[in-house]
Amino acid sequence: MAQTLQYKPRTELSGGSSATPLLNPSELVYWMGKIDQAPTAQEAFDVYCKAIEPFGFDFISMGRLLPARPGVQSPQNVPRQFHLSKGADEWINKLVSTGDLITKSPLVLHGFRVSVPFRWREAWQNLTEEQKTHVEGTKAAGLNYGICFPIVKDRTAPGLMSMGREKEFELELTDMVSLETLVRQVFDVMYRLTEMPESLGQITLSEREREVLSLVAQGKTNWEIGTILQISEYSVRDYLKDLSKRMATSNRTHTVTRAIRLGLILP
């Protein structure tokens, strides 16, 4: 019979230098088990976010590049990507929709070149003017300090977990080990789930489906889309319902955002 994981929440800590680990061994085992049991990629990420609450991060983001697919690359040559995040929603959604997250973020660009964890300040050196503007936007979102964990399971599609907060912090070695253990666990689980890029990457859109999603991205209503495409409002609804089911999304905005992230439509 499988062992039942037991966990009692501890008092939340703010993150910082301390002789007491922010996650003790039993808690680490508990959260690894919970991540492993998550039925979807989103839920695995949500469990991870819950597990590291004691570290006091305001922003958590994980993503990876997806293999290139002919015919769906944007004119700006933005690589296809899979991405989940929590916090700084307005800022991160802007970066994802424009492709700037992959093409201009010093954190992502540095993270895809190295294989060991690094502090944000290490990537914020020797920047171009464009990258300096990007960093200013990150700080304006209340994110001044952070840490990244690169994941190199596949050199053609590297991954990165990034966590940030407003105030500076220090981590004990035991806390670094706990974080990296959980990061690797959630990436391992997400790679094998049906919602992961291996499955999502097989999704193809018809020309009509691409037209519908592109118009949704422009803020058009179902009635307006139907008028433009000369189909009924109900047909538009059925297209979006089918796309939402295939892409494992919860609403039209989620569907459009995921389609952009997967390179199925252009930002």
CSV table of C-alpha atoms in Angstrom, one decimal:
chain,number,residue,atom,x,y,z
A,1,MET,CA,0.0,0.0,0.0
A,2,ALA,CA,1.3,3.5,-0.9
A,3,GLN,CA,2.5,5.6,1.9
A,4,THR,CA,0.2,8.6,2.7
A,5,LEU,CA,2.1,11.9,2.8
A,6,GLN,CA,1.6,13.9,5.9
A,7,TYR,CA,2.3,17.6,6.2
A,8,LYS,CA,1.6,20.3,8.8
A,9,PRO,CA,2.1,23.9,7.6
A,10,ARG,CA,4.8,25.9,9.3
A,11,THR,CA,4.9,29.5,10.1
A,12,GLU,CA,5.7,31.4,6.9
A,13,LEU,CA,9.1,32.9,6.7
A,14,SER,CA,10.3,35.9,4.7
A,15,GLY,CA,13.4,34.3,3.2
A,16,GLY,CA,16.9,35.2,4.4
A,17,SER,CA,19.9,33.8,6.2
A,18,SER,CA,18.9,31.5,8.9
A,19,ALA,CA,20.2,28.3,10.6
A,20,THR,CA,16.7,26.8,10.2
A,21,PRO,CA,15.9,25.5,6.7
A,22,LEU,CA,12.9,27.1,5.1
A,23,LEU,CA,11.9,23.5,4.1
A,24,ASN,CA,12.9,20.6,6.3
A,25,PRO,CA,13.5,17.1,4.8
A,26,SER,CA,10.0,15.8,5.6
A,27,GLU,CA,8.4,18.9,4.0
A,28,LEU,CA,10.6,18.5,0.9
A,29,VAL,CA,9.5,14.9,0.5
A,30,TYR,CA,5.9,15.9,1.0
A,31,TRP,CA,5.9,18.6,-1.7
A,32,MET,CA,7.9,16.3,-4.1
A,33,GLY,CA,5.1,13.8,-3.7
A,34,LYS,CA,2.4,16.3,-4.3
A,35,ILE,CA,4.1,17.6,-7.4
A,36,ASP,CA,4.5,14.1,-8.7
A,37,GLN,CA,0.8,13.4,-8.2
A,38,ALA,CA,-0.4,16.6,-10.0
A,39,PRO,CA,-2.7,15.6,-12.9
A,40,THR,CA,-1.9,18.6,-15.1
A,41,ALA,CA,1.1,20.9,-15.9
A,42,GLN,CA,-0.7,23.9,-14.4
A,43,GLU,CA,-1.5,22.0,-11.2
A,44,ALA,CA,2.1,20.8,-10.9
A,45,PHE,CA,3.2,24.4,-11.2
A,46,ASP,CA,0.6,25.6,-8.6
A,47,VAL,CA,1.8,23.0,-6.1
A,48,TYR,CA,5.4,24.2,-6.6
A,49,CYS,CA,4.3,27.8,-6.0
A,50,LYS,CA,2.6,26.7,-2.8
A,51,ALA,CA,5.6,24.7,-1.7
A,52,ILE,CA,8.0,27.6,-1.9
A,53,GLU,CA,5.8,30.2,-0.2
A,54,PRO,CA,8.1,30.3,2.9
A,55,PHE,CA,10.8,31.8,0.6
A,56,GLY,CA,8.6,34.9,0.1
A,57,PHE,CA,8.9,35.2,-3.7
A,58,ASP,CA,6.4,37.7,-5.3
A,59,PHE,CA,7.0,36.3,-8.8
A,60,ILE,CA,7.5,32.7,-10.1
A,61,SER,CA,7.9,31.8,-13.7
A,62,MET,CA,8.9,28.7,-15.6
A,63,GLY,CA,9.2,28.0,-19.2
A,64,ARG,CA,11.1,26.3,-22.0
A,65,LEU,CA,11.7,26.7,-25.7
A,66,LEU,CA,9.8,24.4,-28.0
A,67,PRO,CA,11.2,22.9,-31.2
A,68,ALA,CA,10.8,25.1,-34.3
A,69,ARG,CA,7.8,24.2,-36.5
A,70,PRO,CA,7.7,25.5,-40.1
A,71,GLY,CA,5.0,27.9,-41.0
A,72,VAL,CA,4.3,29.3,-37.5
A,73,GLN,CA,7.4,31.4,-36.7
A,74,SER,CA,6.6,35.1,-36.4
A,75,PRO,CA,8.1,37.7,-38.6
A,76,GLN,CA,10.2,38.8,-35.6
A,77,ASN,CA,11.7,35.3,-35.5
A,78,VAL,CA,10.3,34.8,-32.0
A,79,PRO,CA,10.9,31.1,-30.9
A,80,ARG,CA,8.0,29.0,-29.8
A,81,GLN,CA,7.7,28.7,-26.1
A,82,PHE,CA,5.8,27.0,-23.2
A,83,HIS,CA,5.4,29.3,-20.2
A,84,LEU,CA,3.6,29.4,-16.8
A,85,SER,CA,3.9,32.2,-14.3
A,86,LYS,CA,2.4,33.6,-11.1
A,87,GLY,CA,2.7,37.3,-10.1
A,88,ALA,CA,3.5,40.5,-12.1
A,89,ASP,CA,0.7,39.4,-14.5
A,90,GLU,CA,0.5,42.7,-16.5
A,91,TRP,CA,4.3,42.8,-17.1
A,92,ILE,CA,4.8,39.1,-17.9
A,93,ASN,CA,1.7,39.0,-20.2
A,94,LYS,CA,3.1,41.9,-22.2
A,95,LEU,CA,6.5,40.2,-22.5
A,96,VAL,CA,4.9,36.9,-23.7
A,97,SER,CA,2.5,38.5,-26.2
A,98,THR,CA,5.2,40.6,-27.8
A,99,GLY,CA,7.9,37.8,-27.7
A,100,ASP,CA,10.2,40.0,-25.6
A,101,LEU,CA,10.3,37.4,-22.9
A,102,ILE,CA,12.4,35.2,-25.1
A,103,THR,CA,14.2,37.7,-27.3
A,104,LYS,CA,15.0,40.6,-24.8
A,105,SER,CA,15.0,39.3,-21.2
A,106,PRO,CA,18.6,39.3,-19.9
A,107,LEU,CA,17.5,36.6,-17.4
A,108,VAL,CA,16.2,34.3,-20.1
A,109,LEU,CA,19.1,34.9,-22.5
A,110,HIS,CA,21.7,34.3,-19.7
A,111,GLY,CA,19.8,31.3,-18.4
A,112,PHE,CA,19.8,29.6,-21.8
A,113,ARG,CA,23.6,30.0,-21.9
A,114,VAL,CA,24.5,28.5,-18.5
A,115,SER,CA,23.7,25.4,-16.6
A,116,VAL,CA,24.0,26.5,-12.9
A,117,PRO,CA,21.7,28.6,-10.7
A,118,PHE,CA,22.4,32.4,-10.8
A,119,ARG,CA,21.1,35.6,-9.1
A,120,TRP,CA,19.4,38.1,-11.3
A,121,ARG,CA,22.1,40.7,-10.7
A,122,GLU,CA,24.6,38.4,-12.4
A,123,ALA,CA,22.5,38.6,-15.6
A,124,TRP,CA,21.9,42.3,-15.3
A,125,GLN,CA,25.5,43.3,-16.3
A,126,ASN,CA,26.9,44.6,-19.6
A,127,LEU,CA,23.5,45.2,-21.0
A,128,THR,CA,22.4,46.8,-24.2
A,129,GLU,CA,20.2,49.9,-24.0
A,130,GLU,CA,17.2,47.7,-25.0
A,131,GLN,CA,18.0,45.2,-22.2
A,132,LYS,CA,18.4,48.1,-19.7
A,133,THR,CA,14.9,49.2,-20.6
A,134,HIS,CA,13.7,45.7,-20.0
A,135,VAL,CA,15.3,45.6,-16.6
A,136,GLU,CA,13.7,48.9,-15.7
A,137,GLY,CA,10.3,47.4,-16.6
A,138,THR,CA,11.0,44.4,-14.3
A,139,LYS,CA,11.9,46.7,-11.4
A,140,ALA,CA,8.9,48.9,-12.1
A,141,ALA,CA,6.8,45.7,-11.5
A,142,GLY,CA,8.3,45.5,-8.0
A,143,LEU,CA,10.8,42.8,-8.9
A,144,ASN,CA,14.3,43.9,-7.8
A,145,TYR,CA,16.0,40.7,-6.7
A,146,GLY,CA,15.7,37.1,-7.8
A,147,ILE,CA,17.3,33.8,-8.7
A,148,CYS,CA,17.1,31.5,-11.7
A,149,PHE,CA,17.5,27.8,-12.1
A,150,PRO,CA,18.4,26.7,-15.7
A,151,ILE,CA,17.1,23.2,-16.8
A,152,VAL,CA,19.1,21.7,-19.6
A,153,LYS,CA,17.2,18.4,-20.4
A,154,ASP,CA,17.5,19.2,-24.1
A,155,ARG,CA,20.0,21.7,-25.6
A,156,THR,CA,17.5,22.5,-28.4
A,157,ALA,CA,14.7,23.3,-26.0
A,158,PRO,CA,16.3,24.6,-22.7
A,159,GLY,CA,14.1,25.5,-19.7
A,160,LEU,CA,14.3,28.1,-16.9
A,161,MET,CA,12.7,28.6,-13.5
A,162,SER,CA,12.9,32.2,-12.3
A,163,MET,CA,11.7,33.6,-9.0
A,164,GLY,CA,11.8,37.2,-7.8
A,165,ARG,CA,10.8,39.6,-5.1
A,166,GLU,CA,11.0,43.3,-4.1
A,167,LYS,CA,13.5,42.9,-1.2
A,168,GLU,CA,16.9,41.4,-1.2
A,169,PHE,CA,17.3,37.9,0.3
A,170,GLU,CA,20.0,35.4,1.1
A,171,LEU,CA,19.6,31.6,1.0
A,172,GLU,CA,21.4,28.9,3.0
A,173,LEU,CA,23.0,26.0,1.1
A,174,THR,CA,20.2,23.7,2.4
A,175,ASP,CA,17.6,26.1,1.0
A,176,MET,CA,19.3,26.2,-2.4
A,177,VAL,CA,19.4,22.4,-2.5
A,178,SER,CA,15.6,22.3,-1.6
A,179,LEU,CA,14.7,24.8,-4.3
A,180,GLU,CA,16.7,23.1,-7.0
A,181,THR,CA,15.3,19.7,-6.0
A,182,LEU,CA,11.7,21.0,-6.4
A,183,VAL,CA,12.5,22.8,-9.6
A,184,ARG,CA,13.9,19.6,-11.2
A,185,GLN,CA,10.9,17.7,-9.8
A,186,VAL,CA,8.3,20.0,-11.3
A,187,PHE,CA,10.1,20.1,-14.7
A,188,ASP,CA,10.4,16.3,-14.8
A,189,VAL,CA,6.7,15.9,-14.0
A,190,MET,CA,5.6,18.6,-16.5
A,191,TYR,CA,7.6,16.9,-19.3
A,192,ARG,CA,5.7,13.7,-19.0
A,193,LEU,CA,2.2,15.1,-18.6
A,194,THR,CA,-0.2,15.2,-21.5
A,195,GLU,CA,-0.5,19.0,-21.2
A,196,MET,CA,3.3,19.4,-21.7
A,197,PRO,CA,4.9,20.6,-24.9
A,198,GLU,CA,5.4,17.1,-26.3
A,199,SER,CA,1.6,16.9,-26.7
A,200,LEU,CA,0.8,20.5,-27.1
A,201,GLY,CA,3.5,20.8,-29.8
A,202,GLN,CA,1.5,18.3,-31.9
A,203,ILE,CA,-1.5,20.7,-32.1
A,204,THR,CA,-2.1,22.2,-35.6
A,205,LEU,CA,-4.6,24.8,-36.5
A,206,SER,CA,-6.7,25.1,-39.7
A,207,GLU,CA,-6.6,28.4,-41.5
A,208,ARG,CA,-10.1,29.2,-40.2
A,209,GLU,CA,-9.1,28.3,-36.6
A,210,ARG,CA,-6.1,30.6,-36.9
A,211,GLU,CA,-8.3,33.4,-38.2
A,212,VAL,CA,-10.8,33.0,-35.3
A,213,LEU,CA,-8.0,33.1,-32.7
A,214,SER,CA,-6.3,36.0,-34.3
A,215,LEU,CA,-9.5,38.0,-34.2
A,216,VAL,CA,-10.1,37.0,-30.6
A,217,ALA,CA,-6.6,38.3,-29.9
A,218,GLN,CA,-7.6,41.6,-31.4
A,219,GLY,CA,-10.5,41.9,-28.9
A,220,LYS,CA,-13.3,41.0,-31.3
A,221,THR,CA,-16.6,39.5,-30.0
A,222,ASN,CA,-18.0,36.3,-31.4
A,223,TRP,CA,-20.6,38.3,-33.3
A,224,GLU,CA,-17.9,40.6,-34.8
A,225,ILE,CA,-15.7,37.6,-35.8
A,226,GLY,CA,-18.7,35.9,-37.4
A,227,THR,CA,-19.5,39.0,-39.4
A,228,ILE,CA,-15.9,39.4,-40.6
A,229,LEU,CA,-15.5,35.7,-41.5
A,230,GLN,CA,-19.1,35.4,-42.8
A,231,ILE,CA,-19.9,32.6,-40.5
A,232,SER,CA,-22.5,32.4,-37.7
A,233,GLU,CA,-21.8,33.5,-34.2
A,234,TYR,CA,-22.6,30.0,-33.1
A,235,SER,CA,-19.9,28.6,-35.4
A,236,VAL,CA,-17.3,30.9,-33.8
A,237,ARG,CA,-18.4,29.7,-30.4
A,238,ASP,CA,-18.0,26.1,-31.5
A,239,TYR,CA,-14.5,26.8,-32.9
A,240,LEU,CA,-13.4,28.3,-29.6
A,241,LYS,CA,-15.0,25.5,-27.5
A,242,ASP,CA,-13.1,22.9,-29.5
A,243,LEU,CA,-9.8,24.8,-29.4
A,244,SER,CA,-10.2,25.2,-25.6
A,245,LYS,CA,-10.7,21.5,-25.2
A,246,ARG,CA,-7.7,20.6,-27.4
A,247,MET,CA,-5.4,23.1,-25.7
A,248,ALA,CA,-6.5,22.4,-22.1
A,249,THR,CA,-7.5,26.0,-21.5
A,250,SER,CA,-10.2,27.6,-19.3
A,251,ASN,CA,-11.4,30.5,-21.4
A,252,ARG,CA,-10.9,32.4,-24.6
A,253,THR,CA,-8.2,34.7,-23.2
A,254,HIS,CA,-6.3,31.6,-21.9
A,255,THR,CA,-6.7,29.9,-25.3
A,256,VAL,CA,-5.3,32.9,-27.2
A,257,THR,CA,-2.4,33.4,-24.7
A,258,ARG,CA,-1.5,29.7,-25.0
A,259,ALA,CA,-1.7,29.8,-28.8
A,260,ILE,CA,0.7,32.7,-28.9
A,261,ARG,CA,3.1,31.0,-26.5
A,262,LEU,CA,3.1,27.8,-28.6
A,263,GLY,CA,3.6,29.8,-31.8
A,264,LEU,CA,0.3,28.8,-33.3
A,265,ILE,CA,-0.7,32.4,-34.0
A,266,LEU,CA,1.4,35.5,-34.3
A,267,PRO,CA,1.5,38.1,-31.4
